Amino acid sequence: MTYTLITWATSGIWLACAQAFAQKWHNLILVWRNNEKLMAVSQDILTNTSINIINKTIDLCNMEAIEKAFTELKDENIKIDCCVNNAGLALWEDEFTQVAWSDIQIMIDTNIKWFTKVAHSVIPFLKETRGHLFNMSSVAGVECYDWGHVYGASKAYVKFLSKSLRLEVFGSGVRITDIAPGSVDTEWFSNTRFKWNQEKVAAVYKSYEPLHASDIVNAISYCFESPKHVNIEYMAIMPTAQAAARKIFREG
């Protein structure tokens, strides 16, 4: 019996990803810091499927907690053949020196430190199953733009670490895919970026159709379900209305 591990599994793209994998009868390991939300997601999924679900309530900024969780999975002889390693939040858009250091530190801790810790912890599991690691970067990791600074730099880190890991697991049968979305409308990302300022959030997606969570899930499913001899290393996914990080065609 194998499992798909999904971090940040209670909202947006990652909730949709958990639901989609469950519909295809993948057993799940769901990771997030809020146990109540994890339980609600699990119960909802289990009303429609009879898969196995393991909930891991972890503050993903706590390196010791992540290590403890993976040690428990190893001790329980849990097999993981897929990991969706979400690595991301942005806080505000402003000049570098105008962003609070606490917000910068949160972005670095979340987008780099815990992302790296999850990858470091899960690869030994994936080597056993010849599994698949999905690392979530962004168009911001390949295109600099005004006020992108720490967020963009952290996503560039994801991109380069993904390629480095691909070179390291060469010959093991492990597949690694870097998924790099453009603008995606989820209830969580922009609310977090603008600290629930609804006027700013609404302006992000005004007058064009952004990507939806299901679009990213479809891309992940395509890569995972490709034949084992096929490794799609990098996939950039943009709305038709978006040609670059800051180039969006808005109707009217």
Short mmCIF file of C-alpha atoms in Angstrom, two decimals:
data_model
loop_
_atom_site.label_atom_id
_atom_site.label_comp_id
_atom_site.label_asym_id
_atom_site.label_seq_id
_atom_site.Cartn_x
_atom_site.Cartn_y
_atom_site.Cartn_z
CA MET A 1 0.00 0.00 0.00
CA THR A 2 1.37 3.38 -1.02
CA TYR A 3 0.41 6.95 -0.18
CA THR A 4 0.43 10.40 -1.79
CA LEU A 5 1.64 13.07 0.63
CA ILE A 6 0.26 16.59 0.17
CA THR A 7 1.37 19.55 2.24
CA TRP A 8 -0.91 22.53 2.94
CA ALA A 9 -3.79 20.21 2.14
CA THR A 10 -6.79 22.12 3.47
CA SER A 11 -7.37 24.90 0.93
CA GLY A 12 -6.96 26.08 -2.64
CA ILE A 13 -4.92 24.07 -5.12
CA TRP A 14 -3.76 21.60 -2.51
CA LEU A 15 -7.24 20.73 -1.28
CA ALA A 16 -8.30 20.24 -4.92
CA CYS A 17 -5.23 18.07 -5.40
CA ALA A 18 -6.14 15.89 -2.42
CA GLN A 19 -9.69 15.49 -3.70
CA ALA A 20 -8.48 14.58 -7.19
CA PHE A 21 -5.99 11.97 -5.99
CA ALA A 22 -8.66 10.50 -3.72
CA GLN A 23 -11.05 10.16 -6.64
CA LYS A 24 -8.40 8.02 -8.33
CA TRP A 25 -8.12 5.84 -5.21
CA HIS A 26 -4.79 7.10 -3.96
CA ASN A 27 -4.30 6.77 -0.22
CA LEU A 28 -3.38 10.15 1.28
CA ILE A 29 -1.12 11.69 3.88
CA LEU A 30 -2.47 15.20 4.49
CA VAL A 31 -0.26 17.76 6.21
CA TRP A 32 -1.27 21.07 7.78
CA ARG A 33 -1.03 22.81 11.13
CA ASN A 34 -4.77 23.00 11.86
CA ASN A 35 -6.07 19.64 13.03
CA GLU A 36 -9.72 20.71 12.88
CA LYS A 37 -9.42 21.62 9.20
CA LEU A 38 -7.50 18.43 8.43
CA MET A 39 -10.21 16.33 10.06
CA ALA A 40 -12.95 18.16 8.14
CA VAL A 41 -11.17 17.62 4.81
CA SER A 42 -10.55 13.95 5.58
CA GLN A 43 -14.15 13.33 6.60
CA ASP A 44 -15.43 15.02 3.47
CA ILE A 45 -13.17 12.92 1.23
CA LEU A 46 -14.14 9.72 3.03
CA THR A 47 -17.83 10.30 2.33
CA ASN A 48 -17.09 9.53 -1.34
CA THR A 49 -14.17 7.09 -1.21
CA SER A 50 -12.87 4.25 0.93
CA ILE A 51 -9.18 5.14 0.76
CA ASN A 52 -6.86 5.36 3.75
CA ILE A 53 -5.99 8.83 5.04
CA ILE A 54 -3.25 9.73 7.51
CA ASN A 55 -3.45 13.22 8.97
CA LYS A 56 -0.26 14.88 10.17
CA THR A 57 -0.90 18.05 12.13
CA ILE A 58 2.38 19.93 11.83
CA ASP A 59 3.49 23.53 12.05
CA LEU A 60 5.55 23.41 8.87
CA CYS A 61 7.86 26.14 10.15
CA ASN A 62 8.94 23.74 12.90
CA MET A 63 11.80 21.67 11.52
CA GLU A 64 11.77 19.27 14.48
CA ALA A 65 8.05 18.61 13.99
CA ILE A 66 8.57 17.77 10.32
CA GLU A 67 11.43 15.41 11.17
CA LYS A 68 9.35 13.74 13.88
CA ALA A 69 6.45 13.20 11.47
CA PHE A 70 8.62 11.53 8.85
CA THR A 71 10.33 9.40 11.50
CA GLU A 72 6.89 8.19 12.58
CA LEU A 73 5.98 7.36 8.98
CA LYS A 74 9.22 5.40 8.60
CA ASP A 75 8.66 3.54 11.87
CA GLU A 76 5.15 2.63 10.71
CA ASN A 77 6.61 1.35 7.41
CA ILE A 78 4.47 3.76 5.38
CA LYS A 79 5.28 3.81 1.66
CA ILE A 80 5.09 7.12 -0.22
CA ASP A 81 5.05 7.09 -4.02
CA CYS A 82 4.08 10.73 -4.60
CA CYS A 83 4.67 13.98 -2.74
CA VAL A 84 3.16 17.35 -3.65
CA ASN A 85 5.50 19.75 -1.88
CA ASN A 86 3.79 23.11 -1.89
CA ALA A 87 6.18 25.89 -1.05
CA GLY A 88 4.48 29.09 -0.97
CA LEU A 89 3.14 32.29 0.29
CA ALA A 90 3.74 35.94 -0.50
CA LEU A 91 3.23 38.75 1.98
CA TRP A 92 2.47 42.20 0.61
CA GLU A 93 3.77 43.84 -2.53
CA ASP A 94 5.88 46.82 -1.64
CA GLU A 95 9.43 48.12 -1.86
CA PHE A 96 11.92 45.75 -0.28
CA THR A 97 12.85 48.13 2.54
CA GLN A 98 9.20 48.90 3.27
CA VAL A 99 8.24 45.27 3.96
CA ALA A 100 8.38 44.33 7.63
CA TRP A 101 11.31 42.07 8.45
CA SER A 102 8.90 39.68 10.17
CA ASP A 103 7.04 39.21 6.86
CA ILE A 104 10.32 38.63 5.00
CA GLN A 105 11.32 36.04 7.57
CA ILE A 106 7.98 34.23 7.24
CA MET A 107 8.42 34.01 3.45
CA ILE A 108 11.95 32.64 3.81
CA ASP A 109 10.93 30.15 6.50
CA THR A 110 7.93 28.94 4.51
CA ASN A 111 9.11 29.07 0.92
CA ILE A 112 12.67 27.86 1.49
CA LYS A 113 13.27 26.27 4.88
CA TRP A 114 10.25 24.03 5.33
CA PHE A 115 9.99 23.30 1.61
CA THR A 116 13.60 22.07 1.72
CA LYS A 117 13.01 20.09 4.90
CA VAL A 118 10.04 18.27 3.38
CA ALA A 119 12.01 17.46 0.22
CA HIS A 120 14.99 16.30 2.28
CA SER A 121 12.74 14.06 4.39
CA VAL A 122 10.61 12.54 1.63
CA ILE A 123 13.21 11.62 -0.99
CA PRO A 124 14.36 8.46 0.87
CA PHE A 125 10.72 7.26 0.81
CA LEU A 126 10.44 8.02 -2.92
CA LYS A 127 13.65 6.13 -3.68
CA GLU A 128 12.08 3.01 -2.17
CA THR A 129 8.99 3.27 -4.39
CA ARG A 130 10.54 4.92 -7.47
CA GLY A 131 8.06 7.68 -6.75
CA HIS A 132 7.38 11.24 -7.90
CA LEU A 133 8.15 14.56 -6.20
CA PHE A 134 6.25 17.68 -7.25
CA ASN A 135 7.82 20.97 -6.19
CA MET A 136 5.67 24.06 -6.60
CA SER A 137 7.51 27.12 -7.86
CA SER A 138 6.09 30.04 -9.86
CA VAL A 139 6.52 32.24 -12.90
CA ALA A 140 7.93 34.63 -10.27
CA GLY A 141 10.94 32.33 -10.01
CA VAL A 142 12.00 32.96 -13.61
CA GLU A 143 10.85 36.57 -14.19
CA CYS A 144 11.77 39.43 -11.90
CA TYR A 145 9.17 42.14 -11.43
CA ASP A 146 8.68 45.22 -9.28
CA TRP A 147 8.22 44.33 -5.62
CA GLY A 148 8.72 40.63 -6.28
CA HIS A 149 12.08 40.53 -4.39
CA VAL A 150 11.91 37.86 -1.62
CA TYR A 151 8.98 35.91 -3.05
CA GLY A 152 10.54 35.72 -6.50
CA ALA A 153 13.95 34.84 -5.09
CA SER A 154 12.43 32.05 -2.99
CA LYS A 155 10.69 30.61 -6.05
CA ALA A 156 13.94 30.74 -8.03
CA TYR A 157 15.41 28.68 -5.19
CA VAL A 158 12.68 26.08 -5.67
CA LYS A 159 13.41 25.93 -9.38
CA PHE A 160 17.15 25.44 -8.95
CA LEU A 161 16.85 22.96 -6.10
CA SER A 162 14.40 20.92 -8.18
CA LYS A 163 16.89 20.62 -11.03
CA SER A 164 19.75 19.83 -8.63
CA LEU A 165 17.70 17.07 -7.01
CA ARG A 166 16.80 15.71 -10.43
CA LEU A 167 20.52 15.32 -11.13
CA GLU A 168 21.08 13.66 -7.76
CA VAL A 169 18.30 11.06 -8.09
CA PHE A 170 19.37 10.24 -11.66
CA GLY A 171 19.27 6.47 -12.08
CA SER A 172 17.03 5.84 -9.06
CA GLY A 173 13.73 5.86 -10.94
CA VAL A 174 12.51 8.86 -8.92
CA ARG A 175 10.78 11.55 -10.99
CA ILE A 176 10.90 15.22 -10.03
CA THR A 177 8.66 17.87 -11.55
CA ASP A 178 8.74 21.62 -10.97
CA ILE A 179 5.29 23.12 -11.51
CA ALA A 180 5.43 26.88 -12.16
CA PRO A 181 2.01 28.58 -12.33
CA GLY A 182 1.20 32.11 -13.32
CA SER A 183 -1.83 33.83 -11.83
CA VAL A 184 -4.08 31.35 -10.00
CA ASP A 185 -7.31 32.37 -8.30
CA THR A 186 -7.51 30.65 -4.93
CA GLU A 187 -9.24 31.86 -1.81
CA TRP A 188 -6.01 31.73 0.16
CA PHE A 189 -3.01 33.09 -1.76
CA SER A 190 -4.03 36.68 -2.48
CA ASN A 191 -5.86 37.01 0.82
CA THR A 192 -2.63 36.11 2.58
CA ARG A 193 -0.53 38.36 0.35
CA PHE A 194 -2.72 41.41 1.03
CA LYS A 195 -3.70 40.42 4.57
CA TRP A 196 -7.38 40.10 3.73
CA ASN A 197 -7.72 43.53 2.12
CA GLN A 198 -10.61 42.56 -0.15
CA GLU A 199 -10.25 45.57 -2.44
CA LYS A 200 -6.65 44.64 -3.26
CA VAL A 201 -7.54 40.95 -3.62
CA ALA A 202 -10.37 41.68 -6.07
CA ALA A 203 -8.10 43.88 -8.20
CA VAL A 204 -5.66 41.02 -8.82
CA TYR A 205 -8.20 38.98 -10.80
CA LYS A 206 -10.27 41.79 -12.27
CA SER A 207 -11.32 41.70 -15.97
CA TYR A 208 -9.59 38.49 -17.04
CA GLU A 209 -9.84 34.78 -16.30
CA PRO A 210 -6.94 33.51 -14.21
CA LEU A 211 -5.99 29.89 -13.73
CA HIS A 212 -8.16 27.82 -11.40
CA ALA A 213 -7.05 25.21 -8.87
CA SER A 214 -8.36 22.47 -11.17
CA ASP A 215 -5.97 23.61 -13.93
CA ILE A 216 -2.94 22.98 -11.72
CA VAL A 217 -4.36 19.67 -10.52
CA ASN A 218 -4.84 18.58 -14.14
CA ALA A 219 -1.20 19.40 -14.85
CA ILE A 220 0.02 17.43 -11.84
CA SER A 221 -2.18 14.48 -12.79
CA TYR A 222 -0.85 14.53 -16.36
CA CYS A 223 2.77 14.44 -15.18
CA PHE A 224 2.14 11.74 -12.58
CA GLU A 225 0.14 9.53 -14.95
CA SER A 226 2.68 9.76 -17.77
CA PRO A 227 4.57 6.51 -18.39
CA LYS A 228 7.33 5.81 -15.87
CA HIS A 229 10.01 6.42 -18.47
CA VAL A 230 8.73 10.00 -18.92
CA ASN A 231 9.80 12.72 -16.47
CA ILE A 232 8.35 16.15 -17.19
CA GLU A 233 10.95 18.18 -15.33
CA TYR A 234 9.39 21.62 -15.60
CA MET A 235 5.94 22.86 -16.50
CA ALA A 236 5.06 26.56 -16.73
CA ILE A 237 1.29 27.14 -16.74
CA MET A 238 -0.15 30.54 -17.56
CA PRO A 239 -3.63 31.92 -18.15
CA THR A 240 -4.19 32.74 -21.80
CA ALA A 241 -4.56 36.36 -20.72
CA GLN A 242 -1.14 36.40 -19.04
CA ALA A 243 2.00 36.52 -21.21
CA ALA A 244 4.50 37.40 -18.46
CA ALA A 245 4.55 37.97 -14.72
CA ARG A 246 3.29 41.54 -15.08
CA LYS A 247 1.77 41.35 -18.57
CA ILE A 248 -1.95 40.57 -18.24
CA PHE A 249 -4.59 41.51 -20.78
CA ARG A 250 -7.66 42.80 -18.94
CA GLU A 251 -10.90 43.18 -20.90
CA GLY A 252 -12.01 46.78 -21.18
#
